[in-house]
Tab-separated table of C-alpha atoms in Angstrom:
chain	number	residue	atom	x	y	z
A	260	MET	CA	38.447	5.188	-66.874
A	261	SER	CA	39.247	8.132	-64.239
A	262	SER	CA	37.739	11.040	-62.754
A	263	ASP	CA	39.333	13.269	-65.729
A	264	LEU	CA	37.429	10.903	-68.456
A	265	SER	CA	34.513	8.892	-68.659
A	266	VAL	CA	33.600	6.389	-71.264
A	267	THR	CA	30.017	5.350	-72.174
A	268	VAL	CA	28.772	3.014	-74.881
A	269	GLY	CA	25.767	2.182	-76.707
A	270	ASP	CA	24.424	1.566	-80.425
A	271	GLY	CA	27.649	1.069	-81.644
A	272	VAL	CA	28.829	4.469	-80.634
A	273	ALA	CA	31.312	5.260	-77.912
A	274	VAL	CA	31.237	8.667	-76.235
A	275	LEU	CA	34.575	9.964	-74.518
A	276	GLU	CA	33.787	12.834	-72.136
A	277	ILE	CA	36.612	15.152	-70.950
A	278	ARG	CA	35.664	15.862	-67.187
A	279	ARG	CA	37.852	19.013	-66.571
A	280	PRO	CA	35.462	21.618	-66.590
A	281	PRO	CA	35.365	24.823	-66.864
A	282	ALA	CA	37.897	25.238	-69.299
A	283	ASN	CA	38.976	21.014	-69.776
A	284	HIS	CA	42.617	21.861	-70.024
A	285	PHE	CA	44.679	18.718	-70.987
A	286	ASP	CA	47.953	17.387	-70.185
A	287	GLU	CA	49.776	14.623	-71.523
A	288	ALA	CA	47.977	12.359	-68.816
A	289	LEU	CA	44.524	13.250	-70.268
A	290	ILE	CA	45.399	13.042	-73.830
A	291	GLY	CA	47.203	9.557	-72.976
A	292	GLN	CA	43.631	8.654	-71.492
A	293	ILE	CA	41.790	9.570	-74.565
A	294	VAL	CA	44.085	7.699	-76.848
A	295	GLU	CA	43.947	4.421	-75.147
A	296	ALA	CA	40.169	4.548	-74.756
A	297	ALA	CA	39.705	5.058	-78.307
A	298	ARG	CA	42.484	2.292	-79.102
A	299	ALA	CA	40.292	0.113	-77.191
A	300	PHE	CA	37.549	0.620	-79.470
A	301	ASP	CA	39.701	0.260	-82.496
A	302	ASP	CA	39.528	-3.585	-81.648
A	303	ASP	CA	35.674	-3.824	-80.541
A	304	ARG	CA	33.947	-4.831	-83.536
A	305	GLU	CA	30.382	-3.495	-81.926
A	306	THR	CA	31.636	0.180	-81.653
A	307	ARG	CA	32.001	1.641	-84.625
A	308	ALA	CA	32.135	5.540	-84.002
A	309	ILE	CA	33.480	7.540	-81.242
A	310	ILE	CA	32.402	10.779	-80.072
A	311	LEU	CA	34.974	12.979	-78.062
A	312	ALA	CA	32.907	15.448	-75.777
A	313	SER	CA	33.514	17.856	-72.579
A	314	GLN	CA	31.794	18.406	-69.554
A	315	GLY	CA	30.871	21.926	-68.698
A	316	LYS	CA	30.900	25.224	-70.702
A	317	HIS	CA	33.876	24.705	-72.853
A	318	PHE	CA	35.150	22.267	-75.352
A	319	CYS	CA	38.987	22.664	-74.678
A	320	GLY	CA	41.024	25.146	-73.517
A	321	GLY	CA	44.433	23.652	-74.536
A	322	ALA	CA	47.117	23.612	-72.219
A	323	ASP	CA	47.194	25.199	-68.946
A	324	PHE	CA	50.217	27.660	-68.889
A	325	GLY	CA	48.999	28.811	-65.307
A	326	SER	CA	49.836	25.647	-63.651
A	327	GLY	CA	50.862	21.999	-63.854
A	328	ASP	CA	53.121	20.373	-66.338
A	329	PHE	CA	53.387	23.524	-68.429
A	330	ALA	CA	53.677	26.291	-65.881
A	331	ALA	CA	56.714	24.099	-64.742
A	332	ASP	CA	58.757	23.398	-68.222
A	333	HIS	CA	57.099	24.383	-71.313
A	334	VAL	CA	59.070	22.456	-73.205
A	335	ALA	CA	59.362	19.289	-71.393
A	336	ALA	CA	55.763	19.171	-71.099
A	337	ALA	CA	54.919	19.982	-74.668
A	338	GLU	CA	57.507	16.863	-75.839
A	339	ARG	CA	55.701	14.597	-73.584
A	340	LEU	CA	52.256	15.991	-74.927
A	341	TYR	CA	52.889	15.759	-78.538
A	342	ARG	CA	54.376	12.291	-78.523
A	343	ARG	CA	50.599	11.390	-77.097
A	344	ALA	CA	48.896	13.681	-79.647
A	345	ALA	CA	50.487	12.100	-82.526
A	346	GLN	CA	48.963	8.837	-81.547
A	347	LEU	CA	45.348	10.213	-81.932
A	348	PHE	CA	46.010	10.150	-85.734
A	349	ASP	CA	46.662	6.534	-85.646
A	350	LEU	CA	43.165	5.628	-84.552
A	351	ARG	CA	41.098	3.808	-86.891
A	352	THR	CA	37.572	4.522	-85.632
A	353	PRO	CA	36.068	7.568	-86.933
A	354	LEU	CA	35.950	10.262	-84.223
A	355	ILE	CA	33.254	13.021	-83.991
A	356	ALA	CA	34.518	16.483	-81.718
A	357	ALA	CA	31.017	17.621	-80.187
A	358	VAL	CA	32.334	21.237	-79.621
A	359	GLN	CA	30.036	23.343	-77.169
A	360	GLY	CA	32.105	26.835	-76.139
A	361	THR	CA	35.401	27.441	-76.874
A	362	ALA	CA	38.046	25.096	-78.666
A	363	VAL	CA	40.907	27.400	-78.473
A	364	GLY	CA	44.570	26.888	-79.130
A	365	GLY	CA	45.797	23.155	-78.265
A	366	GLY	CA	42.025	22.386	-78.025
A	367	LEU	CA	41.605	23.256	-81.407
A	368	GLY	CA	44.121	21.260	-82.166
A	369	LEU	CA	42.399	18.292	-80.429
A	370	ALA	CA	39.204	19.188	-82.427
A	371	CYS	CA	41.048	19.180	-85.789
A	372	ALA	CA	42.406	15.789	-84.753
A	373	ALA	CA	38.529	14.063	-85.238
A	374	ASP	CA	37.280	13.266	-88.505
A	375	PHE	CA	34.495	15.715	-87.992
A	376	ARG	CA	33.256	18.486	-85.733
A	377	VAL	CA	29.782	19.615	-84.466
A	378	ALA	CA	29.205	23.044	-83.184
A	379	GLU	CA	26.564	25.441	-82.409
A	380	ALA	CA	26.265	29.170	-83.332
A	381	SER	CA	27.501	29.982	-79.898
A	382	SER	CA	30.906	27.706	-80.495
A	383	ARG	CA	33.782	29.794	-80.767
A	384	PHE	CA	37.270	28.074	-82.685
A	385	VAL	CA	40.466	30.283	-81.817
A	386	ALA	CA	43.800	29.780	-83.264
A	387	ASN	CA	45.413	32.217	-80.489
A	388	PHE	CA	49.130	31.204	-80.663
A	389	ALA	CA	50.259	34.102	-82.081
A	390	ASN	CA	48.843	36.416	-79.580
A	391	LEU	CA	50.399	34.174	-76.758
A	392	GLY	CA	53.605	34.990	-78.617
A	393	PHE	CA	54.745	31.808	-80.155
A	394	HIS	CA	54.198	29.070	-83.078
A	395	GLN	CA	51.207	26.667	-83.193
A	396	GLY	CA	51.254	23.226	-82.208
A	397	PHE	CA	49.131	19.831	-81.734
A	398	GLY	CA	49.531	19.676	-85.556
A	399	ILE	CA	47.614	22.545	-86.610
A	400	SER	CA	50.053	23.223	-89.317
A	401	VAL	CA	48.918	20.236	-90.999
A	402	THR	CA	45.306	19.806	-89.737
A	403	LEU	CA	44.001	23.170	-90.008
A	404	PRO	CA	44.831	24.141	-93.630
A	405	GLU	CA	43.552	20.639	-94.636
A	406	ILE	CA	40.435	21.298	-93.411
A	407	VAL	CA	39.688	25.039	-94.203
A	408	GLY	CA	42.407	25.429	-96.930
A	409	LYS	CA	45.543	27.333	-96.654
A	410	GLN	CA	44.146	30.808	-96.833
A	411	ALA	CA	41.271	30.689	-94.456
A	412	ALA	CA	43.868	28.747	-91.769
A	413	THR	CA	46.608	31.790	-92.259
A	414	ASP	CA	43.748	34.319	-91.575
A	415	MET	CA	42.946	32.423	-88.309
A	416	LEU	CA	46.491	31.737	-87.469
A	417	LEU	CA	47.834	35.347	-87.941
A	418	THR	CA	45.173	37.059	-86.299
A	419	GLY	CA	43.910	34.842	-83.738
A	420	ARG	CA	40.382	35.941	-84.148
A	421	ARG	CA	37.270	33.818	-82.834
A	422	ILE	CA	35.379	31.833	-85.469
A	423	GLY	CA	31.879	31.466	-84.209
A	424	GLY	CA	29.898	28.352	-85.199
A	425	GLU	CA	28.118	29.735	-88.231
A	426	GLU	CA	31.148	30.905	-89.903
A	427	ALA	CA	32.973	27.568	-88.852
A	428	VAL	CA	30.401	25.887	-90.867
A	429	ARG	CA	30.942	27.909	-93.971
A	430	LEU	CA	34.814	27.325	-93.805
A	431	ARG	CA	33.920	23.731	-93.575
A	432	LEU	CA	35.582	23.848	-89.872
A	433	ALA	CA	32.552	22.500	-88.540
A	434	ASP	CA	30.387	20.201	-90.495
A	435	ARG	CA	27.318	20.070	-88.507
A	436	LEU	CA	25.281	23.131	-86.912
A	437	ALA	CA	23.452	21.975	-83.927
A	438	GLU	CA	20.594	23.951	-82.566
A	439	PRO	CA	21.292	25.539	-79.135
A	440	GLY	CA	22.079	23.094	-76.496
A	441	ARG	CA	21.985	20.259	-78.859
A	442	VAL	CA	25.712	19.773	-79.811
A	443	ARG	CA	25.972	16.310	-78.289
A	444	GLU	CA	22.563	14.826	-79.911
A	445	THR	CA	23.549	16.107	-82.975
A	446	ALA	CA	26.965	14.448	-83.010
A	447	MET	CA	25.341	11.135	-82.017
A	448	GLU	CA	23.175	11.553	-85.077
A	449	LEU	CA	26.039	11.903	-87.144
A	450	ALA	CA	27.700	9.119	-85.121
A	451	LEU	CA	24.698	6.745	-85.437
A	452	GLN	CA	24.630	7.262	-89.283
A	453	ILE	CA	28.691	6.157	-89.349
A	454	ALA	CA	27.914	3.209	-87.201
A	455	GLY	CA	24.957	1.969	-89.664
A	456	ALA	CA	27.202	1.736	-92.699
A	457	ALA	CA	29.458	-1.285	-93.347
A	458	PRO	CA	32.351	-0.888	-90.816
A	459	LEU	CA	35.110	-2.629	-92.912
A	460	ALA	CA	34.449	-0.485	-95.920
A	461	VAL	CA	34.168	2.778	-93.589
A	462	ARG	CA	37.553	2.139	-92.189
A	463	SER	CA	38.822	1.454	-95.592
A	464	ILE	CA	37.260	4.361	-96.955
A	465	ARG	CA	38.574	6.456	-94.089
A	466	SER	CA	41.884	5.256	-94.627
A	467	THR	CA	42.268	5.746	-97.970
A	468	LEU	CA	40.930	9.309	-97.840
A	469	ARG	CA	43.618	10.130	-94.990
A	470	GLY	CA	46.415	8.742	-96.503
A	471	ASP	CA	50.162	9.791	-94.864
A	472	LEU	CA	48.020	12.235	-92.375
A	473	ALA	CA	49.702	10.691	-89.501
A	474	ALA	CA	53.355	10.965	-91.133
A	475	ARG	CA	52.860	14.502	-92.087
A	476	VAL	CA	51.271	14.993	-88.340
A	477	ARG	CA	54.237	13.816	-86.745
A	478	ASP	CA	56.748	15.918	-89.221
A	479	ALA	CA	54.989	18.865	-88.057
A	480	LEU	CA	54.611	18.335	-84.424
A	481	ASP	CA	58.511	17.906	-84.648
A	482	HIS	CA	58.885	21.303	-86.457
A	483	GLU	CA	56.302	22.995	-84.069
A	484	LEU	CA	57.725	22.065	-81.077
A	485	ALA	CA	61.494	23.381	-82.493
A	486	GLU	CA	59.913	26.779	-83.276
A	487	GLN	CA	57.920	26.995	-79.911
A	488	LYS	CA	61.263	26.085	-78.079
A	489	VAL	CA	62.831	29.414	-79.698
A	490	HIS	CA	59.523	31.634	-78.755
A	491	TRP	CA	59.254	30.635	-75.293
A	492	ALA	CA	62.691	31.868	-74.684
A	493	THR	CA	61.506	35.495	-75.793
A	494	LYS	CA	60.030	38.155	-74.102
A	495	ASP	CA	57.204	38.168	-76.200
A	496	SER	CA	55.952	34.865	-75.427
A	497	ALA	CA	56.449	35.571	-71.677
A	498	GLU	CA	54.198	38.800	-72.146
A	499	GLY	CA	51.470	37.130	-74.322
A	500	ILE	CA	51.038	33.861	-71.695
A	501	ARG	CA	51.267	36.347	-68.799
A	502	ALA	CA	48.488	38.694	-70.423
A	503	SER	CA	46.219	35.793	-70.956
A	504	LEU	CA	46.635	34.886	-67.505
A	505	GLU	CA	45.815	38.316	-66.748
A	506	ARG	CA	43.206	38.534	-68.988
A	507	ARG	CA	44.493	41.652	-70.783
A	508	THR	CA	45.694	42.628	-73.944
A	509	PRO	CA	49.517	41.853	-74.381
A	510	VAL	CA	52.022	44.586	-75.710
A	511	PHE	CA	54.576	43.093	-77.788
A	512	THR	CA	58.044	44.711	-78.554
A	513	GLY	CA	59.526	41.727	-81.094
A	514	GLU	CA	62.201	40.726	-78.496
């Protein structure tokens, strides 16, 4: 693929590794690479499960508001990103996110786009949007409550608190809890179980259970972006993003 995404295949499982450490921030280009790589396996009869992993300390820090496209123009960058993000939900091959370190903001959204999430005790899942001063994105309005329930999703979104690996398993946000340092190996064990099942049945069952998820996510992305456009023009959003980049507590005024 490219220096930002590596692809390895074996025993019916493809591993897509994001290589933008330490935070593994994404943009439209990287999400597009993930989509195109995964689409290729949708047409490969030998590859029956995909693991999405990351190089280095953290799974994904979401968008980088300090540099690149998002720093230049939040709205235009988000519009491009969300068009690509929606395509993740059209994929037909089961997807497992191996979450080491932190999945924060849009990185949590990327993890929630997978069918399963594997974590360890030190993993952290963070819906920090309100602490940045703007509405959630990346389809989290649909995926997070679908996974953990409305009340737990509301808790995560309104407080922005960190959910550790053990709590994530209790909430069903994570499906497997790995031993320290064995997130990818545990994800592989799950992937091999899926790959060993009848592939036509697996895809059919998955399609039935997902139902109209892709359509609901697309509708949510439109709404999320409309809300974000409003918030990104506020003083609170500017303060939240600036405070995050400066690693300090934001001071919000409701303006």
